[in-house]
Amino acid sequence: MLVGAEPFAHEGSDDIGVLLCHGFTSTPQSMRGWAEHLAEAGHTVRCPLLPGHGTRWQELNRTTWRDWYGAVEQALDELRDRCRSVFVFGLSMGGTLTLRLAEQHPDIAGIVLVNPSVMTLRKEAKLLPVLSRVVPSLAAIAGDIAKPEVVELAYSRLPLRGMASLQQLWSVVRADLGSVRQPLLLLHSAVDHVVEPENSAIVLNEVGSQDVTEVVLDDSYHVATLDHDAPRIFSGSVEFVHRVHSARVGESA
């Protein structure tokens, strides 16, 4: 395992649990500041290292989206067994996994998405199922951060078999977006060199949620959790969690 790629876990209150899902080729390092902020707020927190990540990029080509989803679903089950309200937060592909969890587990209290991915406009993506069989990797997509001297701990290559599996996950998630009914906080960067703005527009237009808040991040690129807007993301997510949890507790009281 790469130094700094370790999963994050904190035992807080039994009231609120938060699961954090990192992005494709990345590690929990991109979510650590967020996780620590949530822990300081007193919440129980989990941020697993997804299979195939945090070691060598070749390992990611040996996994599929079902492996990544299995890891976050297991962490979700742990939190559901312990906490009264469980929230799921995701960045990029972590947002894709978050949406899938919300589709499959309606008891999730709410979700927070940062630059989620559900598609791409890149023309070469259509070739991915074939290309991934003959070309193992391409140039990396990691490290899209506006803040100087901040580094994302992620792979230096883009594993194509893994990327082809992510493409399959997009199709699965998009087909069921209407079944997402949880309160939703979606934050997306005005300038993102990895995930096109159409992704957030699709999510906002197609989810079934009634309680939806959209926030545009003007000072960050794709990895906004490590960028200038990170404090805004962190504080906004805590306010969201407390508001939704208070409403749920009031309803069940």
XYZ file of C-alpha atoms in Angstrom:
253
model
C 0.000 0.000 0.000
C 1.210 3.499 -0.811
C 2.066 5.619 2.216
C -0.856 7.964 2.834
C -3.383 5.747 1.044
C -4.636 4.126 4.232
C -8.394 3.878 4.880
C -9.885 6.221 7.465
C -12.130 5.167 10.328
C -13.379 7.086 13.365
C -15.758 5.962 16.086
C -18.012 8.868 16.972
C -21.636 9.106 18.056
C -24.318 6.540 17.355
C -26.575 9.237 15.917
C -24.818 10.054 12.631
C -22.518 7.939 10.490
C -20.869 9.102 7.274
C -19.366 6.943 4.537
C -16.879 8.664 2.205
C -16.134 7.253 -1.276
C -12.973 8.326 -3.111
C -12.496 8.565 -6.869
C -11.084 6.413 -9.654
C -7.268 5.874 -9.411
C -7.285 7.933 -6.187
C -7.116 7.059 -2.477
C -8.658 8.103 0.864
C -5.957 10.810 0.972
C -8.211 12.946 -1.241
C -10.968 12.643 1.391
C -8.916 12.689 4.587
C -9.403 16.364 5.418
C -13.141 15.956 4.937
C -13.169 12.796 7.037
C -11.250 14.499 9.851
C -13.656 17.462 9.780
C -16.603 15.095 10.160
C -14.835 13.241 12.956
C -14.184 16.519 14.779
C -17.913 17.227 14.492
C -18.483 14.042 16.503
C -19.675 11.722 13.751
C -18.753 8.104 13.086
C -16.810 8.027 9.809
C -15.612 5.431 7.317
C -13.534 5.978 4.179
C -12.378 2.631 2.764
C -9.550 2.151 0.277
C -11.258 0.738 -2.806
C -9.956 -2.566 -4.263
C -7.249 -2.083 -6.874
C -6.370 1.364 -5.548
C -3.471 2.644 -3.468
C -0.907 0.112 -4.716
C 0.095 -0.136 -8.424
C -2.057 0.979 -11.338
C -1.884 -2.522 -12.810
C -3.925 -3.780 -9.840
C -6.844 -1.578 -10.843
C -7.051 -3.375 -14.182
C -7.663 -6.596 -12.227
C -10.795 -5.271 -10.520
C -14.268 -4.221 -11.659
C -16.892 -1.784 -10.439
C -18.548 -4.618 -8.546
C -15.417 -4.935 -6.388
C -15.424 -1.213 -5.600
C -19.150 -1.235 -4.921
C -18.808 -4.270 -2.659
C -16.249 -2.431 -0.521
C -18.405 0.648 0.019
C -21.522 -1.440 0.581
C -19.725 -3.393 3.312
C -18.697 -0.137 4.997
C -22.265 1.109 4.667
C -23.573 -2.013 6.401
C -21.228 -1.394 9.330
C -22.546 2.135 9.744
C -26.191 1.091 9.336
C -25.768 -1.438 12.155
C -24.487 1.239 14.463
C -25.868 4.670 13.583
C -29.352 6.130 13.569
C -28.814 8.163 10.385
C -26.250 7.177 7.750
C -25.069 9.525 5.009
C -22.886 8.779 1.999
C -20.508 11.310 0.418
C -18.609 10.789 -2.838
C -16.094 12.543 -5.088
C -16.022 11.817 -8.833
C -16.369 8.023 -9.232
C -17.027 8.016 -5.500
C -20.115 10.030 -6.411
C -21.103 7.336 -8.906
C -20.802 4.701 -6.182
C -22.744 6.949 -3.800
C -25.597 7.194 -6.293
C -25.655 3.415 -6.699
C -25.803 2.942 -2.936
C -28.681 5.427 -2.758
C -30.499 3.533 -5.521
C -30.077 0.205 -3.742
C -30.513 1.355 -0.130
C -33.415 3.801 0.281
C -32.817 3.946 4.051
C -29.687 6.078 3.495
C -30.511 9.421 5.122
C -28.898 11.683 2.524
C -26.065 11.987 0.024
C -23.430 14.589 -0.830
C -21.796 14.548 -4.258
C -18.711 16.466 -5.389
C -18.125 16.496 -9.168
C -19.864 13.133 -9.678
C -19.372 11.217 -12.918
C -22.116 9.387 -14.819
C -20.858 9.812 -18.407
C -18.215 11.412 -20.616
C -18.331 13.368 -23.853
C -14.870 12.208 -24.904
C -15.121 10.563 -28.322
C -12.453 7.986 -27.513
C -14.690 6.587 -24.765
C -16.692 4.729 -27.396
C -13.539 2.782 -28.248
C -12.779 1.916 -24.640
C -14.248 -1.629 -24.552
C -12.003 -2.629 -27.462
C -9.007 -0.404 -26.689
C -8.774 -1.672 -23.115
C -8.076 -5.185 -24.391
C -4.904 -4.132 -26.200
C -3.701 -0.995 -24.375
C -3.228 -1.338 -20.601
C -3.115 2.369 -19.695
C -3.052 5.983 -20.839
C -1.891 9.249 -19.280
C -3.227 9.953 -15.804
C -6.332 11.980 -15.010
C -5.358 12.650 -11.385
C -4.227 15.872 -9.766
C -6.665 18.399 -11.283
C -6.276 20.955 -8.469
C -6.161 24.765 -8.738
C -4.445 25.283 -5.383
C -0.648 25.459 -5.838
C 1.606 22.723 -4.459
C -1.270 20.445 -3.425
C -0.807 16.870 -4.612
C -3.395 14.128 -4.940
C -2.106 10.692 -4.010
C -3.233 8.748 -7.071
C -1.924 6.611 -9.917
C 0.377 8.118 -12.550
C -1.463 6.158 -15.265
C -5.119 5.622 -16.251
C -5.807 1.846 -16.265
C -8.082 1.185 -19.241
C -9.702 -2.075 -18.172
C -10.674 -0.415 -14.930
C -11.942 2.597 -16.864
C -14.030 0.339 -19.101
C -15.634 -1.118 -15.973
C -16.374 2.390 -14.665
C -18.111 3.062 -17.967
C -20.338 0.053 -17.283
C -21.128 1.424 -13.830
C -22.217 4.724 -15.391
C -24.818 2.896 -17.467
C -26.124 0.990 -14.455
C -26.399 4.128 -12.324
C -27.996 6.304 -14.999
C -30.703 3.722 -15.655
C -31.891 3.994 -12.031
C -31.305 7.693 -11.187
C -35.032 8.229 -10.756
C -35.015 5.876 -7.775
C -32.670 8.204 -5.845
C -35.034 9.988 -3.467
C -32.786 10.959 -0.570
C -31.986 14.588 0.246
C -29.101 15.606 -2.020
C -26.342 18.198 -1.761
C -24.445 18.429 -5.052
C -21.322 20.565 -5.333
C -19.594 20.945 -8.684
C -16.662 22.993 -9.904
C -17.146 25.762 -12.448
C -13.918 24.572 -14.108
C -13.298 20.818 -14.136
C -10.752 19.271 -16.521
C -11.780 15.673 -15.740
C -15.582 15.488 -15.434
C -17.710 17.590 -17.786
C -20.454 19.824 -16.309
C -23.066 17.756 -18.144
C -22.562 15.086 -15.467
C -23.950 17.207 -12.645
C -26.738 18.478 -14.896
C -27.833 14.904 -15.643
C -27.853 13.983 -11.962
C -29.827 17.090 -10.977
C -32.351 16.554 -13.759
C -32.894 12.823 -13.337
C -32.824 12.015 -9.609
C -36.148 11.633 -7.846
C -35.085 13.645 -4.791
C -37.318 16.525 -3.672
C -34.760 18.050 -1.301
C -31.954 19.106 -3.669
C -29.280 21.752 -3.138
C -26.814 22.713 -5.879
C -23.594 24.584 -5.087
C -21.136 25.854 -7.715
C -17.478 25.877 -6.629
C -15.812 28.829 -8.325
C -12.269 28.419 -7.000
C -11.542 24.703 -7.427
C -10.911 22.173 -10.180
C -11.934 18.515 -10.123
C -10.399 17.362 -6.822
C -12.260 20.042 -4.920
C -11.849 18.283 -1.571
C -8.147 19.174 -1.723
C -8.658 22.581 -3.316
C -9.549 26.163 -2.348
C -13.212 25.317 -1.753
C -12.532 22.425 0.607
C -13.553 24.340 3.762
C -16.820 25.300 2.050
C -17.487 21.660 1.168
C -16.676 20.461 4.658
C -18.800 23.010 6.552
C -21.680 22.783 4.078
C -21.828 19.009 4.365
C -21.954 19.141 8.168
C -24.805 21.672 8.029
C -26.620 19.400 5.546
C -26.176 16.333 7.740
C -27.416 18.086 10.854
C -30.451 19.545 9.068
C -31.506 16.245 7.509
C -30.858 14.227 10.670
C -32.844 16.683 12.821
C -35.783 16.447 10.412
C -35.630 12.627 10.455
C -35.454 12.449 14.242
C -38.361 14.858 14.515
C -40.447 12.777 12.128
C -39.735 9.529 13.993
C -40.192 10.960 17.462
